[in-house]
Structure formats: C-alpha cells, structure tokens
Amino acid sequence: MLLNFHVKNLALIDESDIYFDEGLNILSGETGAGKSIIIDSLNFALGGKLDRSLLRDNDDYSLVEAVFETDSKAVCEKMKELGISFEDGQIILSRKVLKNRVLSKINGENVSVSVLKEISGLLIDVHGQQEHQSLNDKRNHLKILDEFGKEKISKLKEITSDCYKRYSELKNELDKLSIDEESRKREIDFLEFEINEIESATLINGEDDNLEADYKKLSNGKKIINSVNKCHQLISEGNNSAANSIGEGMRLISKVAEYDVNLSNLLDSLSNVDSLLNDFSRELSDYISENEFSEEEFEEINQRLTVINNLKSKYGDSISDILASLEEKRKRLDTLVNFETYKESINKKLKNAEKDLVDASLKLSECRKKISTKLVKEITKALLDLNFLQVSFNMEFRKTLDYSANGFDDAEFIISTNPGENLKPLGKVASGGELSRIMLGIKTVLADTDNIDTLIFDEIDTGISGRTASMVAKKMAYIARRHQVICITHLAQIASMADSHFLIEKKINKNEGTTSSIIKLSNDAIITELSRLVGGTDITDAILSSAIEMKDNANIIKKEIEKG
C-alpha cells in the first residue's frame, strides 16, 4: 500500500506530506484548491511526464516521493532482478527536478524512467480519464479477460507462447532457405574458402594472449638483457660490486664482533643479506643464460600474430569467437550441401510446430470463451448495480488473420444501454461518464484477482449524481475492502464512504502568496466537509443533519460489505 506521499516546491504546494491508510482514502476540496496537483505530482512520482507549468521559478528544485509497503512476490522478484536493495518490504520512489535535469530513484539508487514505471506499475494502478478511455481500445478487453481468468488462462498462454516461439524460429529458418541454385553454389564456394582459411590456422583458445605476452617481451628483448647484465655487474662483478663490498664488510665486523655482543647480531644480519644476494645473483645469471634474444623466434611470433589478427578482423574479436564462427559456417555449409534434405526436414518440423500452435491456440480460445461467460455475467451485474438499468453486455470473439504468442483471439466487449438496441462495440456506444462507471464495474469484478495493492480513482464521479452516485460509492467501498483505494471526488455520496478523509485547501497569505495544504480530517471535520459537499457554503441545520445521516448510512453499508 501507499504509506506516504511527499511533495515539495510544486505549483501551490510549498511542502506537504500525506499519510494514507488502508481502505478507502478520500480527497476532497473546493474547485481550484489543488486536487489535480496531487494527482499530477503522484503520476510524476510513478514515472509519468510533468507539466512544466507546475514548476516554480524561484525554487532551486522540486521533489516528489512516494513510500510503499508491499509483500508482493512479483515486486520482490523484480527488485532482486534489478539489484536494488529492498528491506522490510518498503519501496521509496522519488523524482527530483533540478534546473536542467530530473533525477529518478528507487530506494536511493538512480534508475531510468522505464525502470521506475516498471516497478510502480506493480505497486499502484491509477484510473483517471485516460485510463477510462483505454476501454475504447479493444486490445485491452482481452487483457481484462485474461486477468480475470489468469488462474486457468496463464498456463495455456505460456504454452501458446512457447509454441509460437518454436513456430516462428522454424518459419524464419525456412525463409533463410529461399535461395536460387546459382546463389547456393556461390555461397558454398565462399563458405569452403572461409572454413579452410580458419581450419588451416589450427587455432588454440588462449594462444593469442600467450603470443602477445611473448611478443611484448621479445620486442623489448635487447633492452631487457642490457638492463639485467648491468644489474649483474653491479651486484657480482669487480672490486666495487655489492657482493664484494658486503664480503669486505663482514670481514671487518667479524674482527671486532668478539668485543660487543650487538655486533655479533649485526654480523648475522649481514650474513643473511650476503646469502640472499648470492641467491639473487645466481638466479639473475640463470635468467641471462635462458633468455638470450632470438631474432628467429621473434619473427615466428610476429607472423603467427599477423595470421590470428587477420582472422579476428574477419570472424570475431577473439579466438573463441572465430572458432564459434567456424562451427556456424560448417553447419551452414552442411545445410547448403544437403539443401533439399534439410529443407524437407524444416518443412516437416514447421508443419508439426504449426499443428502444436493451432492446438494450443484453440485450447486457449476455448478456455477464454468459457471464462468470458462468467466475466460477462459478473460485469453485467456490476453495471446494474451502478444504475445501468437496461444494460446488455457481452464479449464477442473473432479470429485474427495470423497467429501470435497470444493465440488467435480478437475479442471485444459489446454493449447496449437502451432496450431494443443491438449490442455494439463498447468504444462506439459509451460516453466518458459511462466509461468511468464501466471501468469501476470491471475493477469491482477484478477486485479478488488483481494483485496490485493500491488503486487511485480520479474523475470517477464525472457526469453522475443522485442514485447513481450512491451506487458508485458502494462499489468503491467494496473494492476498498480488498485494496487500498485513493479517490478524489466532489460527491458527498462517495466521500461518505471514506475510511480516511483528507481535505485539500487553498490559503492566501499576504506575505507568502497562495498555497495549498492537505490535512486529515477528524470525525467532526468530516461531517462539516460532507455538509459543504451537500449544500455548498451555506450549511444549515438540515444540511448538517443530512450529512450525519449520510455518514451513518455509509458506515452501515460498509459493515454489510465486510460481512459479505
């Protein structure tokens, strides 16, 4: 659920925190108080675009933060996949707008907007006018059906997707075999040349690294030998060598060591140095004898590297890449040499894959049609509850021209809201206000299967009043028993169902100008706000009494919903 939403330096809001609760959270306020700013800024926190007009000229930055708490398995897996720390089930989404850039973060780690949207899409579902209009796109109708019946449909979709993948791979392979005889012979000749070129090099994995090291060593061979010889001379050769000087030092100290025990210890130390120096001198002498520069060896290494680098320029950045390319070329050559046999084999596999795809798509379609009967029945009931008095609702299935990973179903909701009228596509019949109620009806039906914890409804009360508003309010309360719901409304019927009620106010301060604030209302303040929603600014005793009665009735309805 959404625990807290923090906004700073955005439009009329200086700084504000909203601590949401479980159940139905209602936000209300006068027109122009800043209700739209809350939704716009929340959408921005979830990865949406920000209306630049909301930014204030005198502020260095604007900030929005949304704090969620979840135990969703899908969220846990996605956070782990992204490598983002995730402790105590808490996720903080934040976006900070600076002068020339926007910083997006999840739990303090910088992320792209696409990642932010991916995570937020698993946490919260926002239903505004745009989301209601999504019902006009029939592709979303099949998604709704699949979500409703996911327990039975998901596995069939997975099987169908696997079959389609296999079918597509074989079809692509067959398309590659569309080649005339002359082109086939040319490709065979070229492949034979390339294969022979690689094979004749008798490459060994890792040899290029060894050759590079040897080349580097030999190319600096003279320089190395000169330096090593000079070092050997300084250590071991002549009267002024280090070995001779240490030996002379040992003789001098040994003559007087008997007079001072400390000198005996120093003599032992110098003796160790002499021993180490002698060992080093022998190893250095061995190195000189074993590493004499060979012009012939250097040329051989140079030529071998030239061959390998030439192959790299054609077939891959490493020897393993070249050998992998060789294997692919052998397979392709074998295919072209045995062209007809291979083509016949792919055709046979393709027919079998197509049959599997048809069977899987058919089973998926049959399952969808069976489940759609139940979905249609439940949506129809929900629409009747939402005051669609003479509604007829159904789902129409057609078959797509081509197969896809999603089968061959082209499904669409059809509806008639008036008696005697034929059922027509939903997007061609329903008005904006009707679409919002239909979406609410669908969300009510999906309430038990939807895994997203938090739902936000904005403009759900567009074009409704009276009895319809009361029915919409009851549906909102029903959904809020299974999800956290946040709803912005101007209707008292919906607001009365609130488990928590927040008031958005606009204040005019002489020094600071105009600001918006959000406060959580007490029980008495809730009655006052309901009275305002019912009767406007002139609140009479009758209106106040009506508001109290409305809240009491709402509490009774919510208890009935809880009992089931």
XYZ file of C-alpha atoms in Angstrom, residues 20-450:
431
model
C -2.548 7.297 3.704
C -4.360 4.471 5.486
C -5.783 1.126 4.451
C -9.246 1.025 2.901
C -10.867 3.994 1.162
C -8.934 7.285 1.322
C -10.989 10.235 0.088
C -9.514 13.562 -1.047
C -11.897 16.478 -1.462
C -11.752 20.244 -1.609
C -13.032 23.359 -3.318
C -12.543 23.753 -7.055
C -9.023 25.122 -7.639
C -7.765 24.051 -4.227
C -5.120 21.825 -5.789
C -6.694 18.373 -6.157
C -5.355 17.986 -9.705
C -1.864 18.938 -8.491
C -1.868 15.921 -6.147
C -2.732 13.504 -8.964
C -0.337 15.162 -11.434
C 2.542 15.069 -8.949
C 1.770 11.461 -7.971
C 1.728 10.438 -11.633
C 5.103 12.144 -11.981
C 6.473 10.184 -8.995
C 5.361 6.983 -10.730
C 7.329 7.814 -13.877
C 4.918 10.000 -15.832
C 5.636 13.335 -17.500
C 5.416 16.547 -15.526
C 3.538 19.609 -16.719
C 6.342 22.206 -16.692
C 3.833 24.892 -15.728
C 3.715 23.310 -12.244
C 7.374 24.232 -11.634
C 8.056 27.432 -9.697
C 10.603 29.957 -10.963
C 12.169 30.887 -7.611
C 12.874 27.371 -6.298
C 16.142 25.506 -6.883
C 14.357 22.184 -7.143
C 11.033 20.341 -6.871
C 10.655 16.945 -5.191
C 8.054 14.184 -5.060
C 8.398 10.961 -3.050
C 6.046 8.005 -2.703
C 6.675 5.440 0.060
C 5.137 1.982 -0.425
C 4.976 -1.118 1.721
C 4.440 -4.453 -0.019
C 4.951 -8.189 0.296
C 4.194 -8.804 -3.393
C 6.203 -11.707 -4.801
C 6.310 -10.033 -8.236
C 7.773 -6.854 -6.729
C 10.351 -8.801 -4.698
C 11.495 -10.724 -7.778
C 11.722 -7.565 -9.916
C 13.706 -5.650 -7.261
C 16.098 -8.606 -6.941
C 16.456 -8.789 -10.731
C 17.305 -5.065 -10.845
C 19.782 -5.411 -7.960
C 18.060 -2.726 -5.862
C 18.138 -3.081 -2.076
C 14.742 -3.986 -0.649
C 14.362 -4.303 3.120
C 11.299 -4.598 5.362
C 9.057 -4.579 2.301
C 9.473 -0.812 1.833
C 9.984 0.907 -1.517
C 10.613 4.639 -1.939
C 10.074 6.140 -5.389
C 11.433 9.674 -5.738
C 11.925 12.233 -8.501
C 13.804 15.474 -8.085
C 13.534 18.230 -10.689
C 16.638 20.395 -10.975
C 17.236 23.249 -13.398
C 18.438 21.097 -16.301
C 17.613 17.505 -15.361
C 15.365 15.137 -13.451
C 16.770 12.545 -11.011
C 14.734 9.354 -10.607
C 15.478 6.988 -7.711
C 14.204 3.795 -6.125
C 15.341 3.251 -2.527
C 18.051 5.856 -3.030
C 19.519 4.312 -6.204
C 19.424 6.170 -9.515
C 17.219 4.447 -12.107
C 15.861 5.151 -15.567
C 12.263 6.305 -16.044
C 11.414 2.972 -17.709
C 12.584 1.056 -14.594
C 10.618 3.449 -12.355
C 7.478 2.803 -14.411
C 8.074 -0.947 -14.317
C 8.239 -1.024 -10.521
C 5.426 1.479 -9.939
C 3.184 -0.495 -12.308
C 3.412 -3.421 -9.879
C 2.568 -1.227 -6.875
C -0.234 1.102 -7.931
C -2.914 1.464 -10.601
C -4.126 4.988 -11.472
C -7.557 5.368 -13.052
C -8.188 8.778 -14.486
C -9.889 9.965 -17.652
C -7.109 8.499 -19.813
C -7.439 5.070 -18.165
C -11.211 5.081 -18.643
C -10.665 5.860 -22.314
C -8.412 2.795 -22.587
C -11.651 0.778 -22.808
C -12.050 2.242 -26.289
C -9.101 0.075 -27.376
C -10.416 -3.450 -27.763
C -6.925 -4.900 -27.219
C -7.397 -4.055 -23.542
C -10.591 -6.120 -23.395
C -8.678 -9.364 -23.907
C -6.216 -8.286 -21.204
C -9.107 -7.808 -18.782
C -10.437 -11.282 -19.577
C -7.000 -12.852 -19.151
C -6.547 -11.079 -15.809
C -9.951 -12.279 -14.619
C -9.259 -15.897 -15.576
C -5.500 -15.920 -15.030
C -5.615 -18.972 -12.764
C -6.685 -21.141 -15.705
C -5.566 -18.991 -18.639
C -1.936 -18.199 -17.641
C -0.605 -21.719 -18.194
C -2.352 -22.014 -21.570
C -0.929 -18.615 -22.588
C 2.551 -19.787 -21.615
C 2.163 -22.975 -23.692
C 0.831 -20.991 -26.656
C 3.694 -18.503 -26.413
C 6.268 -21.346 -26.401
C 4.591 -22.952 -29.423
C 4.581 -19.629 -31.266
C 8.262 -19.094 -30.497
C 9.118 -22.528 -31.912
C 6.895 -21.930 -34.951
C 8.467 -18.505 -35.623
C 12.017 -19.858 -35.344
C 11.315 -22.603 -37.878
C 9.496 -20.205 -40.203
C 12.458 -17.823 -40.112
C 14.808 -20.746 -40.765
C 12.733 -21.761 -43.777
C 12.748 -18.184 -45.081
C 16.547 -18.255 -44.998
C 16.433 -21.269 -47.321
C 14.747 -19.239 -50.051
C 17.783 -19.171 -52.336
C 18.310 -19.938 -56.035
C 20.764 -22.614 -57.255
C 23.391 -20.178 -58.511
C 23.414 -18.248 -55.221
C 23.595 -21.527 -53.310
C 26.709 -22.638 -55.226
C 28.369 -19.241 -54.744
C 27.718 -19.356 -51.017
C 29.068 -22.931 -50.814
C 32.310 -21.855 -52.528
C 32.713 -18.874 -50.233
C 31.975 -20.915 -47.084
C 34.500 -23.566 -48.130
C 37.128 -20.852 -48.564
C 36.377 -19.314 -45.139
C 36.312 -22.696 -43.372
C 39.620 -23.699 -44.959
C 41.171 -20.353 -44.001
C 40.224 -20.807 -40.339
C 40.993 -24.531 -40.155
C 44.438 -24.116 -41.721
C 45.374 -21.743 -38.896
C 44.844 -24.573 -36.321
C 43.868 -22.086 -33.639
C 44.073 -22.886 -29.933
C 41.979 -20.998 -27.386
C 44.129 -18.568 -25.375
C 47.228 -18.777 -27.569
C 46.844 -15.176 -28.719
C 47.212 -13.949 -25.113
C 50.400 -16.008 -24.674
C 51.779 -14.819 -28.011
C 51.046 -11.184 -27.166
C 52.973 -11.571 -23.894
C 55.930 -13.241 -25.674
C 55.886 -10.595 -28.418
C 55.959 -7.797 -25.865
C 58.846 -9.483 -24.081
C 60.899 -10.201 -27.212
C 60.239 -6.835 -28.833
C 61.945 -5.340 -25.778
C 64.460 -8.202 -25.525
C 67.675 -6.213 -26.088
C 66.585 -3.581 -23.633
C 65.770 -6.251 -21.023
C 69.092 -8.132 -21.452
C 71.152 -4.906 -21.279
C 69.444 -3.872 -18.048
C 69.798 -7.335 -16.483
C 73.541 -7.570 -17.449
C 74.193 -4.135 -15.940
C 72.409 -5.222 -12.745
C 74.525 -8.413 -12.595
C 77.712 -6.396 -12.977
C 76.743 -4.054 -10.132
C 75.965 -6.955 -7.827
C 78.596 -9.591 -8.618
C 81.439 -8.352 -10.821
C 84.568 -6.345 -9.870
C 86.012 -4.988 -6.658
C 83.256 -2.397 -6.283
C 80.377 -4.861 -6.699
C 77.714 -5.181 -3.983
C 78.770 -8.782 -3.246
C 82.426 -7.790 -2.823
C 81.508 -4.790 -0.624
C 79.282 -6.901 1.647
C 82.039 -9.542 1.917
C 84.572 -6.891 2.941
C 82.091 -5.511 5.479
C 81.602 -8.968 7.003
C 85.383 -9.405 7.389
C 85.738 -6.057 9.136
C 82.904 -6.645 11.628
C 83.990 -10.245 12.316
C 87.341 -8.938 13.585
C 85.691 -6.856 16.318
C 82.467 -8.828 16.985
C 84.018 -10.588 19.980
C 84.200 -7.263 21.848
C 80.448 -6.464 21.592
C 77.571 -8.945 21.508
C 75.444 -6.490 19.497
C 77.994 -6.637 16.679
C 77.549 -10.414 16.541
C 73.819 -9.889 15.827
C 74.618 -7.341 13.143
C 77.119 -9.758 11.614
C 74.397 -12.445 11.430
C 72.088 -9.980 9.680
C 74.778 -9.030 7.174
C 75.491 -12.704 6.591
C 71.818 -13.218 5.692
C 71.986 -10.309 3.259
C 75.109 -11.872 1.699
C 73.300 -15.194 1.310
C 70.235 -13.564 -0.267
C 72.408 -11.531 -2.620
C 74.311 -14.667 -3.723
C 70.985 -16.454 -4.403
C 69.705 -13.458 -6.362
C 72.949 -13.287 -8.355
C 72.658 -16.963 -9.366
C 69.000 -16.529 -10.408
C 69.920 -13.430 -12.397
C 72.744 -15.335 -14.120
C 70.317 -18.166 -14.971
C 67.820 -15.663 -16.402
C 70.538 -14.179 -18.661
C 71.576 -17.581 -19.983
C 67.989 -18.724 -20.575
C 66.682 -15.533 -22.201
C 69.052 -14.652 -24.931
C 67.254 -12.653 -27.642
C 66.361 -14.751 -30.727
C 65.539 -12.866 -33.928
C 64.159 -16.073 -35.479
C 61.758 -16.736 -32.579
C 60.630 -13.107 -32.617
C 59.779 -13.293 -36.333
C 57.822 -16.532 -35.873
C 55.711 -14.995 -33.136
C 55.152 -11.852 -35.220
C 53.970 -13.897 -38.222
C 51.639 -16.036 -36.065
C 50.079 -12.950 -34.527
C 49.580 -11.485 -38.003
C 47.633 -14.600 -39.052
C 45.481 -14.545 -35.903
C 44.773 -10.795 -36.085
C 43.810 -11.133 -39.743
C 41.276 -13.827 -38.805
C 39.999 -11.650 -35.957
C 39.340 -8.804 -38.364
C 37.106 -11.140 -40.404
C 35.478 -13.556 -37.983
C 35.487 -12.251 -34.391
C 37.238 -10.325 -31.652
C 38.746 -13.411 -30.006
C 39.868 -16.930 -30.896
C 36.740 -18.347 -29.191
C 34.614 -16.072 -31.411
C 36.484 -17.268 -34.506
C 36.014 -20.927 -33.568
C 32.298 -20.281 -32.874
C 32.044 -18.660 -36.309
C 33.774 -21.711 -37.810
C 31.157 -24.015 -36.266
C 28.315 -21.860 -37.632
C 29.880 -21.895 -41.101
C 30.236 -25.691 -41.011
C 26.554 -26.015 -40.113
C 25.531 -23.593 -42.851
C 27.726 -25.441 -45.376
C 26.189 -28.745 -44.374
C 22.739 -27.209 -44.842
C 23.566 -25.932 -48.340
C 25.280 -29.147 -49.433
C 22.319 -31.227 -48.265
C 19.883 -28.461 -49.196
C 16.806 -30.400 -50.285
C 17.025 -32.897 -47.434
C 17.431 -30.121 -44.869
C 14.614 -28.046 -46.383
C 12.297 -31.035 -46.302
C 13.233 -31.636 -42.657
C 12.478 -27.990 -41.694
C 9.167 -28.108 -43.593
C 8.162 -31.202 -41.678
C 9.135 -29.649 -38.338
C 7.297 -26.438 -39.283
C 4.081 -28.335 -40.014
C 4.305 -30.109 -36.673
C 5.034 -26.801 -34.915
C 2.074 -25.167 -36.657
C -0.190 -28.009 -35.584
C 1.020 -27.600 -31.987
C 0.398 -23.854 -32.221
C -3.111 -24.348 -33.631
C -3.955 -26.854 -30.908
C -2.586 -24.594 -28.156
C -4.366 -21.508 -29.554
C -7.621 -23.458 -29.840
C -7.420 -24.660 -26.216
C -6.614 -21.118 -25.085
C -9.536 -19.709 -27.072
C -11.972 -22.304 -25.730
C -10.845 -21.567 -22.175
C -11.226 -17.823 -22.756
C -14.728 -18.210 -24.187
C -15.787 -20.364 -21.254
C -14.403 -17.882 -18.711
C -15.805 -14.901 -20.638
C -19.323 -16.215 -19.912
C -18.671 -15.817 -16.190
C -16.902 -12.470 -16.665
C -19.762 -11.056 -18.741
C -22.301 -12.215 -16.149
C -20.388 -10.560 -13.291
C -19.741 -7.307 -15.185
C -23.411 -7.132 -16.166
C -24.390 -7.495 -12.507
C -21.874 -4.803 -11.537
C -23.251 -2.443 -14.200
C -26.814 -2.993 -12.998
C -25.594 -2.129 -9.500
C -24.112 1.053 -10.993
C -27.510 2.138 -12.328
C -27.207 0.869 -15.912
C -30.879 -0.105 -15.692
C -31.436 -1.744 -19.098
C -27.906 -2.813 -19.957
C -26.953 -5.770 -22.137
C -23.302 -6.710 -22.077
C -21.341 -9.415 -23.848
C -17.957 -10.330 -25.302
C -17.596 -11.033 -28.999
C -14.836 -13.302 -30.336
C -13.309 -13.257 -33.792
C -10.233 -14.937 -35.182
C -7.168 -12.949 -36.207
C -5.672 -13.458 -39.663
C -2.339 -14.560 -38.212
C -1.217 -16.438 -35.148
C 0.620 -14.701 -32.342
C 2.183 -15.528 -28.991
C -1.239 -14.667 -27.550
C -3.164 -17.108 -29.738
C -5.638 -16.110 -32.446
C -8.377 -14.399 -30.405
C -9.628 -10.950 -31.384
C -12.088 -10.241 -28.562
C -14.171 -7.161 -27.827
C -16.739 -6.061 -25.266
C -20.102 -5.150 -26.787
C -22.878 -3.287 -25.000
C -26.364 -1.879 -25.308
C -27.538 0.633 -22.700
C -31.043 1.044 -24.072
C -33.809 -1.566 -24.554
C -34.236 -2.808 -28.119
C -30.867 -1.572 -29.334
C -28.374 -4.006 -30.828
C -25.163 -4.630 -28.942
C -22.329 -2.523 -30.377
C -18.607 -2.168 -29.633
C -18.096 -0.560 -26.238
C -15.970 2.287 -27.571
C -18.667 3.355 -30.045
C -21.545 3.456 -27.563
C -20.432 4.554 -24.104
C -19.882 8.199 -23.141
C -16.985 9.389 -20.988
C -19.062 9.232 -17.813
C -20.372 5.790 -18.705
C -16.854 4.551 -19.425
C -15.726 5.603 -15.954
C -18.582 3.622 -14.396
C -17.924 0.624 -16.640
C -14.263 0.701 -15.622
C -15.346 0.831 -11.985
C -17.628 -2.146 -12.595
C -14.755 -4.078 -14.154
C -12.401 -3.182 -11.281
C -15.070 -4.402 -8.867
C -15.213 -7.750 -10.638
C -11.395 -7.973 -10.735
C -11.002 -6.924 -7.091
C -10.447 -10.501 -5.912
C -7.892 -11.352 -8.616
C -5.979 -8.065 -9.006
